[in-house]
Amino acid sequence: MWFSPSTTSRGFLTSPTLTSVVSDATKARSKIFALAANPLTAATLLPARRDEVIRSDLPVEGCEGGLPQFVYAGFRNERVSKTLLLDPEVFGVPLRPDIVHQHVRWQLARRRSGTAMTKTRSMVRGSTKKLHQQKGTGRARVGGMNSPIRRGGGRAFGKVPRSFDFKINAKVKKLAVRMVLSAKYQANKLIVVQNIDVPAPRTKLFNTYMLQKHITSALIATGEVVPRNLDLASRNLQNVFVCPYDKLNVYEVLYHDILVLNVEAVEKLTERLRPSLPRYFKTAPHPALPSQPLARDAARAALRIARHEQIQKYIRRKKQQKQRRQSKKNYVRREWEREVLRRRRPEAVAETSSSSSPSSVPQLTSS
């Protein structure tokens, strides 16, 4: 079995339906801080199931110095086909609950429709005539019948349609996804399979596979295309969500207990989520940093030196462009001044041009 009943736990949301955005965000925050109780570090020991994951009888694939992970032959096949080394920059990132919580809040805020609306005093039907005179009646001064303090009047500071969306940086979004993937790997809740499809589009058959593996809540991420049989078989299950790799998000990963990926999804996610280089290296291929700390520091120092050289080259090029622009402006200004002077005093222009010509320079002659 992949997991025993003692090693699995229920998802952090008791109900699969989104009944309340506020309650969901509160539960998500509690789950995030529960994961932060055992933060991930580069020196964290692997779980007991991976103590002997590097076996001589299995082929090993992936990046050098990566995190070992079993790859099963199929979704309903317990045979281990190979060992995959996961990129530690994607599946070995330390957890920061504040970043994950910010991403969950942003994701839930974007789901809100923001269509709530109430009528103000200008929208309520009724006359704007003053009900009685200002003074002399002994009563309180009043205006029209649409005032917010009167029955049937408009609402003061009522709700208007608006967007609850707020901005977070793209790098923060990618970092949050890497953190939750690393948390699933560290919690021993990540399954990687070679062939993720099922033989027939039968929900009962697929549910039997899930119960045999003691999986009650799972997020299944495939390659670019979701297999049709898998999509039809899992569509009616309440706690199973199937999506391509590019639809994977922080909320769904935290919502479901087990994360199932195929090899193609792992490769695509690693390519997409790996920390990118600065923008002046965008055209260059991504260099693979060594796994040893000293060699990695040396490689990063070389990148910093290359960055400094690129910046200095950029500054020199900008200075040259500025000098060319300035010389062109000076030339145009001189020509304009000569044209104005020619119209006013043609003889002065002739003298100026003759004095500036090379022929007017006195030549040394032999006596």
mmCIF file of C-alpha atoms in Angstrom:
data_model
loop_
_atom_site.group_PDB
_atom_site.id
_atom_site.type_symbol
_atom_site.label_atom_id
_atom_site.label_comp_id
_atom_site.label_asym_id
_atom_site.label_seq_id
_atom_site.Cartn_x
_atom_site.Cartn_y
_atom_site.Cartn_z
ATOM 1 C CA MET A 1 0.000 0.000 0.000
ATOM 2 C CA TRP A 2 1.114 3.538 -0.621
ATOM 3 C CA PHE A 3 -0.280 4.788 2.686
ATOM 4 C CA SER A 4 -1.607 3.103 5.779
ATOM 5 C CA PRO A 5 -4.667 4.478 7.610
ATOM 6 C CA SER A 6 -2.433 5.711 10.415
ATOM 7 C CA THR A 7 -0.353 7.918 8.084
ATOM 8 C CA THR A 8 -3.243 9.603 6.324
ATOM 9 C CA SER A 9 -5.333 12.429 7.744
ATOM 10 C CA ARG A 10 -8.419 14.294 6.729
ATOM 11 C CA GLY A 11 -8.244 17.508 4.761
ATOM 12 C CA PHE A 12 -8.169 20.792 6.620
ATOM 13 C CA LEU A 13 -11.660 21.665 5.319
ATOM 14 C CA THR A 14 -14.417 19.436 6.634
ATOM 15 C CA SER A 15 -16.830 20.298 3.848
ATOM 16 C CA PRO A 16 -15.906 20.133 0.156
ATOM 17 C CA THR A 17 -18.266 22.971 -0.707
ATOM 18 C CA LEU A 18 -17.276 26.613 -0.342
ATOM 19 C CA THR A 19 -19.966 27.732 2.092
ATOM 20 C CA SER A 20 -18.233 30.832 3.322
ATOM 21 C CA VAL A 21 -15.164 32.595 2.042
ATOM 22 C CA VAL A 22 -14.384 33.952 5.491
ATOM 23 C CA SER A 23 -14.567 30.577 7.204
ATOM 24 C CA ASP A 24 -12.517 28.991 4.419
ATOM 25 C CA ALA A 25 -9.803 31.599 4.819
ATOM 26 C CA THR A 26 -9.790 31.057 8.604
ATOM 27 C CA LYS A 27 -9.474 27.291 8.219
ATOM 28 C CA ALA A 28 -6.804 27.721 5.559
ATOM 29 C CA ARG A 29 -4.826 29.932 7.907
ATOM 30 C CA SER A 30 -5.049 27.360 10.717
ATOM 31 C CA LYS A 31 -3.838 24.653 8.311
ATOM 32 C CA ILE A 32 -0.926 26.816 7.162
ATOM 33 C CA PHE A 33 0.233 27.486 10.710
ATOM 34 C CA ALA A 34 -0.135 23.782 11.493
ATOM 35 C CA LEU A 35 2.244 23.020 8.631
ATOM 36 C CA ALA A 36 4.604 25.686 9.953
ATOM 37 C CA ALA A 37 4.952 23.811 13.234
ATOM 38 C CA ASN A 38 7.526 21.610 11.461
ATOM 39 C CA PRO A 39 9.247 24.013 9.016
ATOM 40 C CA LEU A 40 11.209 22.640 6.092
ATOM 41 C CA THR A 41 14.924 23.247 5.903
ATOM 42 C CA ALA A 42 17.654 22.039 3.623
ATOM 43 C CA ALA A 43 18.981 19.819 6.405
ATOM 44 C CA THR A 44 15.629 18.235 7.308
ATOM 45 C CA LEU A 45 15.759 14.447 7.312
ATOM 46 C CA LEU A 46 13.602 12.576 4.841
ATOM 47 C CA PRO A 47 10.628 10.568 6.149
ATOM 48 C CA ALA A 48 11.081 6.934 7.105
ATOM 49 C CA ARG A 49 9.508 5.733 3.864
ATOM 50 C CA ARG A 50 12.390 7.291 1.887
ATOM 51 C CA ASP A 51 15.291 6.070 4.048
ATOM 52 C CA GLU A 52 16.219 3.485 1.422
ATOM 53 C CA VAL A 53 14.628 5.087 -1.613
ATOM 54 C CA ILE A 54 17.871 4.976 -3.632
ATOM 55 C CA ARG A 55 17.962 1.323 -4.603
ATOM 56 C CA SER A 56 20.468 -0.338 -6.890
ATOM 57 C CA ASP A 57 17.796 -2.332 -8.711
ATOM 58 C CA LEU A 58 15.880 0.812 -9.858
ATOM 59 C CA PRO A 59 16.910 3.390 -12.446
ATOM 60 C CA VAL A 60 17.467 6.879 -11.040
ATOM 61 C CA GLU A 61 16.394 9.951 -12.990
ATOM 62 C CA GLY A 62 16.195 13.665 -12.274
ATOM 63 C CA CYS A 63 18.542 16.431 -11.197
ATOM 64 C CA GLU A 64 21.811 15.662 -9.437
ATOM 65 C CA GLY A 65 21.589 16.062 -5.682
ATOM 66 C CA GLY A 66 17.787 16.134 -5.794
ATOM 67 C CA LEU A 67 15.193 14.795 -3.378
ATOM 68 C CA PRO A 68 14.403 11.077 -3.935
ATOM 69 C CA GLN A 69 10.836 10.036 -4.726
ATOM 70 C CA PHE A 70 9.361 6.661 -5.728
ATOM 71 C CA VAL A 71 7.631 6.493 -9.116
ATOM 72 C CA TYR A 72 4.865 3.915 -9.336
ATOM 73 C CA ALA A 73 4.056 2.182 -12.597
ATOM 74 C CA GLY A 74 0.361 3.077 -12.567
ATOM 75 C CA PHE A 75 -2.389 4.527 -10.456
ATOM 76 C CA ARG A 76 -3.661 1.097 -9.395
ATOM 77 C CA ASN A 77 -0.278 -0.637 -9.627
ATOM 78 C CA GLU A 78 1.907 -0.729 -6.514
ATOM 79 C CA ARG A 79 5.045 -1.755 -8.406
ATOM 80 C CA VAL A 80 7.822 0.830 -8.199
ATOM 81 C CA SER A 81 9.237 1.480 -11.664
ATOM 82 C CA LYS A 82 12.073 3.909 -10.875
ATOM 83 C CA THR A 83 13.373 6.567 -8.512
ATOM 84 C CA LEU A 84 12.926 10.214 -9.459
ATOM 85 C CA LEU A 85 15.150 12.921 -8.007
ATOM 86 C CA LEU A 86 13.038 16.037 -7.481
ATOM 87 C CA ASP A 87 14.469 19.510 -7.814
ATOM 88 C CA PRO A 88 15.149 20.867 -4.285
ATOM 89 C CA GLU A 89 14.455 24.419 -5.517
ATOM 90 C CA VAL A 90 10.841 23.365 -6.168
ATOM 91 C CA PHE A 91 10.133 20.519 -3.728
ATOM 92 C CA GLY A 92 12.522 21.470 -0.915
ATOM 93 C CA VAL A 93 11.626 25.084 -0.130
ATOM 94 C CA PRO A 94 11.261 26.199 3.525
ATOM 95 C CA LEU A 95 7.693 27.037 4.477
ATOM 96 C CA ARG A 96 6.648 30.596 5.286
ATOM 97 C CA PRO A 97 3.040 30.685 6.539
ATOM 98 C CA ASP A 98 2.638 34.413 5.867
ATOM 99 C CA ILE A 99 3.273 34.016 2.134
ATOM 100 C CA VAL A 100 0.983 30.980 1.819
ATOM 101 C CA HIS A 101 -1.749 32.715 3.813
ATOM 102 C CA GLN A 102 -1.476 35.819 1.627
ATOM 103 C CA HIS A 103 -1.843 33.686 -1.500
ATOM 104 C CA VAL A 104 -4.912 31.877 -0.087
ATOM 105 C CA ARG A 105 -6.546 35.209 0.804
ATOM 106 C CA TRP A 106 -5.828 36.533 -2.698
ATOM 107 C CA GLN A 107 -7.236 33.395 -4.308
ATOM 108 C CA LEU A 108 -10.451 33.429 -2.237
ATOM 109 C CA ALA A 109 -10.867 37.175 -2.765
ATOM 110 C CA ARG A 110 -10.763 36.703 -6.535
ATOM 111 C CA ARG A 111 -13.616 34.176 -6.277
ATOM 112 C CA ARG A 112 -15.978 36.739 -4.776
ATOM 113 C CA SER A 113 -18.426 38.152 -7.291
ATOM 114 C CA GLY A 114 -18.675 41.581 -5.644
ATOM 115 C CA THR A 115 -22.182 42.227 -6.962
ATOM 116 C CA ALA A 116 -23.835 43.280 -3.666
ATOM 117 C CA MET A 117 -25.592 46.614 -4.041
ATOM 118 C CA THR A 118 -28.041 48.774 -2.071
ATOM 119 C CA LYS A 119 -29.904 51.928 -3.070
ATOM 120 C CA THR A 120 -28.735 55.301 -1.821
ATOM 121 C CA ARG A 121 -31.036 58.279 -1.283
ATOM 122 C CA SER A 122 -30.542 59.345 -4.905
ATOM 123 C CA MET A 123 -31.762 55.915 -6.169
ATOM 124 C CA VAL A 124 -34.852 55.518 -3.952
ATOM 125 C CA ARG A 125 -38.170 56.451 -5.548
ATOM 126 C CA GLY A 126 -39.798 59.422 -3.845
ATOM 127 C CA SER A 127 -40.083 63.195 -3.805
ATOM 128 C CA THR A 128 -37.192 65.411 -2.789
ATOM 129 C CA LYS A 129 -39.558 68.114 -1.516
ATOM 130 C CA LYS A 130 -38.915 69.386 1.998
ATOM 131 C CA LEU A 131 -41.540 67.833 4.269
ATOM 132 C CA HIS A 132 -42.210 70.963 6.344
ATOM 133 C CA GLN A 133 -40.672 74.331 6.912
ATOM 134 C CA GLN A 134 -37.370 74.741 8.678
ATOM 135 C CA LYS A 135 -38.559 76.832 11.647
ATOM 136 C CA GLY A 136 -41.715 77.632 13.486
ATOM 137 C CA THR A 137 -43.265 74.190 13.819
ATOM 138 C CA GLY A 138 -41.392 73.032 16.921
ATOM 139 C CA ARG A 139 -40.402 69.853 15.171
ATOM 140 C CA ALA A 140 -36.949 68.698 14.142
ATOM 141 C CA ARG A 141 -35.658 70.014 10.869
ATOM 142 C CA VAL A 142 -35.991 67.513 8.028
ATOM 143 C CA GLY A 143 -35.317 67.356 4.323
ATOM 144 C CA GLY A 144 -36.848 65.030 1.749
ATOM 145 C CA MET A 145 -38.567 61.722 2.340
ATOM 146 C CA ASN A 146 -35.596 59.776 0.879
ATOM 147 C CA SER A 147 -33.328 60.567 3.804
ATOM 148 C CA PRO A 148 -31.477 57.530 5.243
ATOM 149 C CA ILE A 149 -32.936 58.182 8.727
ATOM 150 C CA ARG A 150 -36.541 57.762 7.537
ATOM 151 C CA ARG A 151 -38.424 54.542 6.844
ATOM 152 C CA GLY A 152 -38.254 53.692 3.149
ATOM 153 C CA GLY A 153 -35.321 56.008 2.583
ATOM 154 C CA GLY A 154 -32.002 55.260 0.980
ATOM 155 C CA ARG A 155 -29.081 53.522 2.581
ATOM 156 C CA ALA A 156 -26.209 55.620 3.877
ATOM 157 C CA PHE A 157 -22.824 54.281 2.733
ATOM 158 C CA GLY A 158 -24.473 51.225 1.243
ATOM 159 C CA LYS A 159 -22.774 48.435 -0.658
ATOM 160 C CA VAL A 160 -21.805 49.062 -4.261
ATOM 161 C CA PRO A 161 -20.471 46.582 -6.862
ATOM 162 C CA ARG A 162 -16.713 46.327 -6.499
ATOM 163 C CA SER A 163 -13.791 43.979 -6.941
ATOM 164 C CA PHE A 164 -12.218 42.372 -3.882
ATOM 165 C CA ASP A 165 -9.060 41.550 -5.801
ATOM 166 C CA PHE A 166 -5.716 42.832 -4.598
ATOM 167 C CA LYS A 167 -2.263 42.561 -6.102
ATOM 168 C CA ILE A 168 0.498 40.182 -5.142
ATOM 169 C CA ASN A 169 3.721 39.772 -7.068
ATOM 170 C CA ALA A 170 4.172 36.968 -9.574
ATOM 171 C CA LYS A 171 7.307 35.772 -7.779
ATOM 172 C CA VAL A 172 5.320 35.497 -4.533
ATOM 173 C CA LYS A 173 2.678 33.391 -6.303
ATOM 174 C CA LYS A 174 5.291 30.953 -7.606
ATOM 175 C CA LEU A 175 7.010 30.852 -4.216
ATOM 176 C CA ALA A 176 3.733 29.943 -2.479
ATOM 177 C CA VAL A 177 3.146 27.059 -4.912
ATOM 178 C CA ARG A 178 6.675 25.784 -4.334
ATOM 179 C CA MET A 179 6.125 25.950 -0.579
ATOM 180 C CA VAL A 180 2.940 23.873 -0.565
ATOM 181 C CA LEU A 181 4.508 21.305 -2.913
ATOM 182 C CA SER A 182 7.463 21.072 -0.549
ATOM 183 C CA ALA A 183 5.094 20.702 2.406
ATOM 184 C CA LYS A 184 3.308 17.781 0.718
ATOM 185 C CA TYR A 185 6.636 16.111 -0.034
ATOM 186 C CA GLN A 186 7.870 16.592 3.525
ATOM 187 C CA ALA A 187 4.586 15.316 5.010
ATOM 188 C CA ASN A 188 4.856 12.123 2.897
ATOM 189 C CA LYS A 189 1.649 12.997 1.026
ATOM 190 C CA LEU A 190 3.082 13.167 -2.499
ATOM 191 C CA ILE A 191 2.581 10.301 -4.974
ATOM 192 C CA VAL A 192 4.273 10.204 -8.380
ATOM 193 C CA VAL A 193 3.024 7.700 -10.967
ATOM 194 C CA GLN A 194 4.154 6.880 -14.480
ATOM 195 C CA ASN A 195 0.725 6.206 -16.035
ATOM 196 C CA ILE A 196 -2.098 8.064 -14.321
ATOM 197 C CA ASP A 197 -4.975 6.870 -16.518
ATOM 198 C CA VAL A 198 -7.623 4.318 -15.474
ATOM 199 C CA PRO A 199 -8.797 1.428 -17.697
ATOM 200 C CA ALA A 200 -12.486 2.398 -17.830
ATOM 201 C CA PRO A 201 -14.541 5.559 -17.163
ATOM 202 C CA ARG A 202 -16.309 4.030 -14.144
ATOM 203 C CA THR A 203 -16.664 6.048 -10.949
ATOM 204 C CA LYS A 204 -17.269 2.939 -8.852
ATOM 205 C CA LEU A 205 -14.081 1.327 -10.131
ATOM 206 C CA PHE A 206 -12.031 4.470 -9.538
ATOM 207 C CA ASN A 207 -13.477 4.877 -6.044
ATOM 208 C CA THR A 208 -12.463 1.276 -5.297
ATOM 209 C CA TYR A 209 -8.873 2.102 -6.228
ATOM 210 C CA MET A 210 -8.968 5.115 -3.923
ATOM 211 C CA LEU A 211 -10.346 3.118 -0.996
ATOM 212 C CA GLN A 212 -7.753 0.387 -1.497
ATOM 213 C CA LYS A 213 -5.025 2.977 -1.117
ATOM 214 C CA HIS A 214 -6.815 4.545 1.896
ATOM 215 C CA ILE A 215 -7.085 7.872 0.070
ATOM 216 C CA THR A 216 -10.148 9.906 1.014
ATOM 217 C CA SER A 217 -9.146 13.275 -0.458
ATOM 218 C CA ALA A 218 -6.815 13.694 -3.425
ATOM 219 C CA LEU A 219 -5.692 16.298 -5.933
ATOM 220 C CA ILE A 220 -4.550 14.670 -9.182
ATOM 221 C CA ALA A 221 -2.454 16.796 -11.539
ATOM 222 C CA THR A 222 -1.678 15.459 -15.013
ATOM 223 C CA GLY A 223 0.225 16.749 -18.016
ATOM 224 C CA GLU A 224 -1.168 19.197 -20.523
ATOM 225 C CA VAL A 225 -4.214 16.994 -21.284
ATOM 226 C CA VAL A 226 -6.303 15.174 -18.678
ATOM 227 C CA PRO A 227 -7.042 11.548 -19.732
ATOM 228 C CA ARG A 228 -10.698 11.168 -20.665
ATOM 229 C CA ASN A 229 -11.294 8.021 -18.603
ATOM 230 C CA LEU A 230 -9.775 9.641 -15.526
ATOM 231 C CA ASP A 231 -11.831 12.795 -15.989
ATOM 232 C CA LEU A 232 -15.113 10.909 -16.370
ATOM 233 C CA ALA A 233 -14.380 8.473 -13.543
ATOM 234 C CA SER A 234 -13.475 11.153 -10.975
ATOM 235 C CA ARG A 235 -15.997 13.822 -11.928
ATOM 236 C CA ASN A 236 -18.652 12.660 -9.445
ATOM 237 C CA LEU A 237 -16.350 12.096 -6.473
ATOM 238 C CA GLN A 238 -16.688 14.793 -3.874
ATOM 239 C CA ASN A 239 -13.144 14.911 -2.500
ATOM 240 C CA VAL A 240 -11.221 14.286 -5.740
ATOM 241 C CA PHE A 241 -10.120 17.084 -8.040
ATOM 242 C CA VAL A 242 -8.382 16.374 -11.370
ATOM 243 C CA CYS A 243 -6.671 19.154 -13.320
ATOM 244 C CA PRO A 244 -3.740 19.732 -15.689
ATOM 245 C CA TYR A 245 -0.489 20.903 -14.183
ATOM 246 C CA ASP A 246 -1.011 24.553 -15.160
ATOM 247 C CA LYS A 247 -4.259 24.707 -13.125
ATOM 248 C CA LEU A 248 -2.520 23.615 -9.923
ATOM 249 C CA ASN A 249 -2.949 26.241 -7.187
ATOM 250 C CA VAL A 250 -2.188 26.725 -3.515
ATOM 251 C CA TYR A 251 -5.772 26.509 -2.264
ATOM 252 C CA GLU A 252 -6.521 23.178 -3.932
ATOM 253 C CA VAL A 253 -3.236 21.657 -2.765
ATOM 254 C CA LEU A 254 -4.027 22.620 0.845
ATOM 255 C CA TYR A 255 -7.683 21.633 0.512
ATOM 256 C CA HIS A 256 -6.923 18.034 -0.484
ATOM 257 C CA ASP A 257 -4.974 15.607 1.624
ATOM 258 C CA ILE A 258 -2.979 13.656 -0.990
ATOM 259 C CA LEU A 259 -1.245 15.117 -4.048
ATOM 260 C CA VAL A 260 -0.865 12.770 -7.034
ATOM 261 C CA LEU A 261 1.357 13.786 -9.946
ATOM 262 C CA ASN A 262 2.504 11.969 -13.030
ATOM 263 C CA VAL A 263 6.054 12.252 -14.334
ATOM 264 C CA GLU A 264 5.091 14.735 -17.038
ATOM 265 C CA ALA A 265 3.438 17.013 -14.478
ATOM 266 C CA VAL A 266 6.546 16.898 -12.283
ATOM 267 C CA GLU A 267 8.760 17.895 -15.224
ATOM 268 C CA LYS A 268 6.413 20.704 -16.311
ATOM 269 C CA LEU A 269 6.020 22.046 -12.773
ATOM 270 C CA THR A 270 9.779 21.971 -12.234
ATOM 271 C CA GLU A 271 10.337 23.886 -15.471
ATOM 272 C CA ARG A 272 7.654 26.452 -14.649
ATOM 273 C CA LEU A 273 8.281 26.980 -10.933
ATOM 274 C CA ARG A 274 12.072 26.943 -10.845
ATOM 275 C CA PRO A 275 13.332 30.371 -9.691
ATOM 276 C CA SER A 276 14.011 32.492 -12.748
ATOM 277 C CA LEU A 277 17.145 34.467 -13.514
ATOM 278 C CA PRO A 278 17.230 38.295 -13.574
ATOM 279 C CA ARG A 279 15.816 39.979 -16.653
ATOM 280 C CA TYR A 280 19.216 40.727 -18.201
ATOM 281 C CA PHE A 281 19.774 36.940 -18.402
ATOM 282 C CA LYS A 282 16.363 36.177 -19.925
ATOM 283 C CA THR A 283 17.828 35.386 -23.316
ATOM 284 C CA ALA A 284 20.517 33.116 -21.881
ATOM 285 C CA PRO A 285 19.770 29.500 -20.925
ATOM 286 C CA HIS A 286 19.192 28.749 -17.260
ATOM 287 C CA PRO A 287 22.493 27.484 -15.774
ATOM 288 C CA ALA A 288 22.244 24.442 -13.536
ATOM 289 C CA LEU A 289 23.694 25.376 -10.143
ATOM 290 C CA PRO A 290 25.845 22.707 -8.458
ATOM 291 C CA SER A 291 24.465 20.900 -5.441
ATOM 292 C CA GLN A 292 27.570 21.462 -3.281
ATOM 293 C CA PRO A 293 27.354 24.665 -1.178
ATOM 294 C CA LEU A 294 30.833 25.983 -2.067
ATOM 295 C CA ALA A 295 30.432 25.344 -5.776
ATOM 296 C CA ARG A 296 26.960 26.913 -5.712
ATOM 297 C CA ASP A 297 28.298 30.029 -3.969
ATOM 298 C CA ALA A 298 31.045 30.301 -6.576
ATOM 299 C CA ALA A 299 28.505 29.989 -9.385
ATOM 300 C CA ARG A 300 26.327 32.673 -7.846
ATOM 301 C CA ALA A 301 29.358 34.945 -7.443
ATOM 302 C CA ALA A 302 30.123 34.455 -11.141
ATOM 303 C CA LEU A 303 26.536 35.409 -11.963
ATOM 304 C CA ARG A 304 26.872 38.570 -9.869
ATOM 305 C CA ILE A 305 30.102 39.504 -11.687
ATOM 306 C CA ALA A 306 28.428 38.943 -15.042
ATOM 307 C CA ARG A 307 25.520 41.076 -13.880
ATOM 308 C CA HIS A 308 27.891 43.922 -12.911
ATOM 309 C CA GLU A 309 29.581 43.752 -16.315
ATOM 310 C CA GLN A 310 26.228 43.823 -18.072
ATOM 311 C CA ILE A 311 25.163 46.882 -16.061
ATOM 312 C CA GLN A 312 28.419 48.731 -16.798
ATOM 313 C CA LYS A 313 28.083 47.940 -20.496
ATOM 314 C CA TYR A 314 24.511 49.228 -20.426
ATOM 315 C CA ILE A 315 25.640 52.481 -18.715
ATOM 316 C CA ARG A 316 28.401 53.054 -21.280
ATOM 317 C CA ARG A 317 25.998 52.506 -24.145
ATOM 318 C CA LYS A 318 23.528 54.986 -22.652
ATOM 319 C CA LYS A 319 26.255 57.586 -22.210
ATOM 320 C CA GLN A 320 27.314 57.224 -25.838
ATOM 321 C CA GLN A 321 23.737 57.589 -27.005
ATOM 322 C CA LYS A 322 23.356 60.721 -24.874
ATOM 323 C CA GLN A 323 26.546 62.242 -26.311
ATOM 324 C CA ARG A 324 25.372 61.559 -29.863
ATOM 325 C CA ARG A 325 22.010 63.152 -29.157
ATOM 326 C CA GLN A 326 23.661 66.176 -27.584
ATOM 327 C CA SER A 327 26.084 66.625 -30.484
ATOM 328 C CA LYS A 328 23.178 66.425 -32.918
ATOM 329 C CA LYS A 329 21.277 69.075 -30.947
ATOM 330 C CA ASN A 330 24.345 71.322 -30.908
ATOM 331 C CA TYR A 331 24.781 70.921 -34.668
ATOM 332 C CA VAL A 332 21.133 71.783 -35.330
ATOM 333 C CA ARG A 333 21.359 74.786 -33.024
ATOM 334 C CA ARG A 334 24.500 76.087 -34.714
ATOM 335 C CA GLU A 335 22.904 75.728 -38.147
ATOM 336 C CA TRP A 336 19.799 77.527 -36.939
ATOM 337 C CA GLU A 337 21.855 80.401 -35.504
ATOM 338 C CA ARG A 338 23.806 80.717 -38.766
ATOM 339 C CA GLU A 339 20.567 80.806 -40.745
ATOM 340 C CA VAL A 340 19.167 83.588 -38.557
ATOM 341 C CA LEU A 341 22.424 85.513 -38.803
ATOM 342 C CA ARG A 342 22.512 85.071 -42.593
ATOM 343 C CA ARG A 343 19.081 86.587 -42.973
ATOM 344 C CA ARG A 344 20.018 89.547 -40.831
ATOM 345 C CA ARG A 345 23.620 90.158 -41.975
ATOM 346 C CA PRO A 346 24.721 88.113 -44.974
ATOM 347 C CA GLU A 347 28.236 89.568 -44.878
ATOM 348 C CA ALA A 348 28.794 88.349 -41.314
ATOM 349 C CA VAL A 349 27.880 84.825 -42.326
ATOM 350 C CA ALA A 350 30.344 84.960 -45.220
ATOM 351 C CA GLU A 351 33.092 86.141 -42.880
ATOM 352 C CA THR A 352 32.257 83.428 -40.363
ATOM 353 C CA SER A 353 32.282 80.679 -42.981
ATOM 354 C CA SER A 354 35.537 81.948 -44.525
ATOM 355 C CA SER A 355 37.245 82.141 -41.144
ATOM 356 C CA SER A 356 36.145 78.632 -40.198
ATOM 357 C CA SER A 357 37.167 77.081 -43.551
ATOM 358 C CA PRO A 358 40.546 75.277 -43.767
ATOM 359 C CA SER A 359 41.652 77.519 -46.661
ATOM 360 C CA SER A 360 41.699 80.571 -44.390
ATOM 361 C CA VAL A 361 44.353 79.062 -42.143
ATOM 362 C CA PRO A 362 47.713 80.755 -42.929
ATOM 363 C CA GLN A 363 50.181 78.444 -44.562
ATOM 364 C CA LEU A 364 53.896 78.468 -43.941
ATOM 365 C CA THR A 365 55.831 79.251 -47.108
ATOM 366 C CA SER A 366 59.503 79.184 -47.677
ATOM 367 C CA SER A 367 61.066 82.576 -48.195
#
